[in-house]
XYZ file of C-alpha atoms in Angstrom:
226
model
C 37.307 -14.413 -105.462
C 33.972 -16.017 -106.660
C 34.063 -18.204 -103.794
C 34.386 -15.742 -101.222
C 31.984 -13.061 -102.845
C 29.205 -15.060 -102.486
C 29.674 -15.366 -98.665
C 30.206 -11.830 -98.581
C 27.089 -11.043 -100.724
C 25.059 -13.128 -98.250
C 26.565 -10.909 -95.107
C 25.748 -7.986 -96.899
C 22.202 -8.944 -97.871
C 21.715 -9.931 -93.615
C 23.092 -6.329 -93.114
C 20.416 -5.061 -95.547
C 17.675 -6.876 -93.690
C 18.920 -5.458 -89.930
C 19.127 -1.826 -92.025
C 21.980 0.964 -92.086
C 21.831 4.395 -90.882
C 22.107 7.269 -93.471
C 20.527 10.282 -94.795
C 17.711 9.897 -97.065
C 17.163 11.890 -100.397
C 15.405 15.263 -100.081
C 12.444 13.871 -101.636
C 11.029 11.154 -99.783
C 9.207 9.649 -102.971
C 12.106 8.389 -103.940
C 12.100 5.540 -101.149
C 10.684 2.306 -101.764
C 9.185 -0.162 -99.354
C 7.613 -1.980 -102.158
C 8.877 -5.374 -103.377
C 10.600 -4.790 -106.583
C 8.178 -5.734 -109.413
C 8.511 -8.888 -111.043
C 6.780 -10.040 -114.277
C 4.520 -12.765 -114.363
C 3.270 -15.180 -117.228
C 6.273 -17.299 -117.428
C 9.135 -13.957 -117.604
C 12.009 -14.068 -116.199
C 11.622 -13.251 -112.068
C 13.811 -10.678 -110.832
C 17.288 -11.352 -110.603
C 18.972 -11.275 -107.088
C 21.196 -8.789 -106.418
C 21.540 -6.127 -103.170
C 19.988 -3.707 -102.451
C 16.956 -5.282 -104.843
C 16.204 -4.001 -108.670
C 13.586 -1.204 -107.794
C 11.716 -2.003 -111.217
C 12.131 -4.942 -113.181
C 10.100 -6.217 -116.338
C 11.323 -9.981 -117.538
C 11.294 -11.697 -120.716
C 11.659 -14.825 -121.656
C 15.209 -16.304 -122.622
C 19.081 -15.965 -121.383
C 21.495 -13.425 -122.525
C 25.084 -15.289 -122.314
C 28.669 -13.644 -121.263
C 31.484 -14.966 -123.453
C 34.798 -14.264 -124.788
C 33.525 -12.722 -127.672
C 31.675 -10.088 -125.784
C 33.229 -6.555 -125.948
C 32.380 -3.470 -123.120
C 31.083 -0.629 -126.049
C 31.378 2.535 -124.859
C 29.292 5.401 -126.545
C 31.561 8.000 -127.965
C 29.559 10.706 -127.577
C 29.862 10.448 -123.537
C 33.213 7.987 -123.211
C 34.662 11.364 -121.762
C 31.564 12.081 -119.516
C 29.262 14.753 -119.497
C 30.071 18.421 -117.354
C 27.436 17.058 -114.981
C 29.871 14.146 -113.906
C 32.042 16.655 -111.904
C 29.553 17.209 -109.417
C 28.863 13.731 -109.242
C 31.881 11.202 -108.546
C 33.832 10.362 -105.411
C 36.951 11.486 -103.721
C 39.982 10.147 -105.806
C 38.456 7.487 -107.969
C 37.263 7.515 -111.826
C 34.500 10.468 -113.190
C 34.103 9.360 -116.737
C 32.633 6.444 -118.580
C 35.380 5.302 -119.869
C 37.485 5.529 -116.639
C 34.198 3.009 -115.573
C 34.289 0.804 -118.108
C 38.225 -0.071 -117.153
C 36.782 -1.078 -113.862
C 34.306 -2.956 -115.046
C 36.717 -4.550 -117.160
C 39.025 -5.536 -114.755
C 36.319 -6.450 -112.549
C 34.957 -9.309 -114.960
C 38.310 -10.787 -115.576
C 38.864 -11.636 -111.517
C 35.013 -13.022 -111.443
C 35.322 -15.139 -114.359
C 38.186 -14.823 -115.880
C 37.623 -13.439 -119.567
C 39.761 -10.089 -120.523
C 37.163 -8.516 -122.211
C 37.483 -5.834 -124.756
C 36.804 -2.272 -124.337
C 36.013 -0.322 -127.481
C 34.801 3.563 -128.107
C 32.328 2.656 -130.609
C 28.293 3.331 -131.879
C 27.985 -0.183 -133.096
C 27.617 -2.660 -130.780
C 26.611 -6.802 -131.690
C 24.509 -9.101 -129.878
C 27.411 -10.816 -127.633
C 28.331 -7.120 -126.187
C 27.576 -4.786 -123.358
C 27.011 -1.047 -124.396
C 27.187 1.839 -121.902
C 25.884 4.948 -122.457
C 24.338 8.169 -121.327
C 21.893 10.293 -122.189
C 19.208 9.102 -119.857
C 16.268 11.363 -119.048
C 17.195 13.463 -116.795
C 14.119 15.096 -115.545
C 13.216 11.408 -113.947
C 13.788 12.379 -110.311
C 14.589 8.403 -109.398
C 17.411 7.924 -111.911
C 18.643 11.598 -111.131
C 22.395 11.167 -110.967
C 22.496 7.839 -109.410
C 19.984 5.684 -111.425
C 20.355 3.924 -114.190
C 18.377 1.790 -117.071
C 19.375 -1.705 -117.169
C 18.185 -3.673 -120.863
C 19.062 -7.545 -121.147
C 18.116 -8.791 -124.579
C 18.912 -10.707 -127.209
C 20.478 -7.738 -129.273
C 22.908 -7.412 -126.155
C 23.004 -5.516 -122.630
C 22.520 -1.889 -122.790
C 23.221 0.333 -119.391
C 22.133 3.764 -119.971
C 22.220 6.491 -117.217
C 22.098 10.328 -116.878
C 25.511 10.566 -115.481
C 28.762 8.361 -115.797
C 28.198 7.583 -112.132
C 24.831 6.316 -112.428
C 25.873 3.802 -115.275
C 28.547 2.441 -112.596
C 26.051 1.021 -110.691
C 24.682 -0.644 -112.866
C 28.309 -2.235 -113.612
C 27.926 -3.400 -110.227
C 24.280 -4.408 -110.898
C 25.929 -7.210 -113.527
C 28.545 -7.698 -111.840
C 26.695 -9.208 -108.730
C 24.666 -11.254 -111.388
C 27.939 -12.914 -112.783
C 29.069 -13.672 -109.700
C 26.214 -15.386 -108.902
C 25.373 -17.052 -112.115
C 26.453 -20.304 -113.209
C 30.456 -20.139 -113.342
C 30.247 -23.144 -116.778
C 28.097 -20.240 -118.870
C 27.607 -16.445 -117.007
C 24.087 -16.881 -118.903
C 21.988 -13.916 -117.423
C 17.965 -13.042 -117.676
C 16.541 -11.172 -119.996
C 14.895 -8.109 -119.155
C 14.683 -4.623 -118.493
C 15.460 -2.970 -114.900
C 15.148 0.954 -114.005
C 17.070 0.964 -110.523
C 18.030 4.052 -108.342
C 19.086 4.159 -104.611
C 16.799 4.673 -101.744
C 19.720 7.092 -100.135
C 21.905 9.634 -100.906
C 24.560 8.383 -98.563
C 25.388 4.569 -98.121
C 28.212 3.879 -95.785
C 30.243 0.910 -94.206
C 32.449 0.938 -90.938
C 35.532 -1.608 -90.223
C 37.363 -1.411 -87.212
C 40.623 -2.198 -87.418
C 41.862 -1.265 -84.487
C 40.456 -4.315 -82.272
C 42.098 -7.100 -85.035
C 44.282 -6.750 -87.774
C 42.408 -7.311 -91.288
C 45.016 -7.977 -94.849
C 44.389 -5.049 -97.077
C 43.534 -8.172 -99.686
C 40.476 -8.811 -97.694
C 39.559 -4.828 -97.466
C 40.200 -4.237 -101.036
C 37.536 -6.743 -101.329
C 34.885 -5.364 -98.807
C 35.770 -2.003 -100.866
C 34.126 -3.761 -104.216
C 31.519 -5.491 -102.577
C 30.090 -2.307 -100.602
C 30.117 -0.645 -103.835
C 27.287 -3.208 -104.751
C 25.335 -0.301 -102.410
């Protein structure tokens, strides 16, 4: 899949570039033309990933994926939060937990390691620890952003809904795919990221050429990158 992603990543970033029709939020503040902001004095730039990080602060030093590296989930939100039913889509997963399966699943078939997933509070330096309990009066992370921490105690992803901390799944995932496949070693830093539009959406026509439903399955998990 690795192979292929990172063909598809770099069709989705020229897609990006050309621009995609959709309704913006109801408050326009929300939408950045800005560069996202990197950190200077020898951090760590911004990491690469579509659309870009809206925010991103860098340190200094690598945070590394191994087999030793659990998914935590909080327990006081691994069943969500009441806000979560007004914010999830048609058919698929609502809760953090439900997530965190994906995410699981979604690590194995990019490099390979079945990670753990555990309800727990504690959480070492090798894992990756999703939570809630974001501020929600931030109108950017509303219910779609997200707080992304890369450090050398671990990776925390903290949102104010279980959707928001999906994307940034997605955020890490696109980083694994794209890091070096002999160590998933990943920047350190802190991102706070939140979508430019409420609605982000993707047409195939089948109808001209028949596609495999292997190859739309994966166009599915690469447009939820957006």
């Amino acid at each position: 899949m690795k192979r292929v992603s990172i063909v598809l990543l770099a069709a989705l970033v020229a897609a990006s570039v050309v621009g995609t029709v959709a309704s913006p939020l109801p408050d326009s503040s929300v939408v950045s033309l800005q560069p996202s902001k990197t950190s200077s004095n020898g951090a760590n730039p911004t990491p690469f990933v579509i659309p870009s990080l809206q925010e991103w602060k860098g340190s200094k030093g690598d945070w590394k994926l191994s087999k030793n590296t659990r998914i935590v989930i909080d327990p006081a939100f691994a069943k969500g939060i009441p806000a979560d039913s007004k914010h999830t889509f048609m058919a698929n997963p609502a809760n953090l937990q439900q997530y965190a399966a994906s995410f699981q699943a979604d690590i194995k078939q990019v490099t390979g390691l079945d990670l753990q997933v555990v309800v727990s509070s504690k959480c070492g330096k090798d894992d990756i620890f999703l939570t809630l309990g974001a501020d929600a009066k931030d109108p950017h992370l509303d219910n779609e952003g997200y707080l992304l921490d890369i450090g050398k105690q671990g990776i925390a992803i903290q949102a104010v809904t279980s959707r928001g901390a999906f994307w940034g799944t997605r955020t890490l995932l696109q980083m694994l795919i794209l890091a070096d496949e002999n160590d998933y070693t990943l920047p350190q830093g802190n991102a706070r990221d939140f979508p430019n539009y409420g609605e982000r959406k993707f047409m195939q026509d089948i109808a001209r050429k028949p596609i495999p439903i292997s190859d739309l399955k994966e166009y599915a998990a690469l447009t939820s990158f957006y």
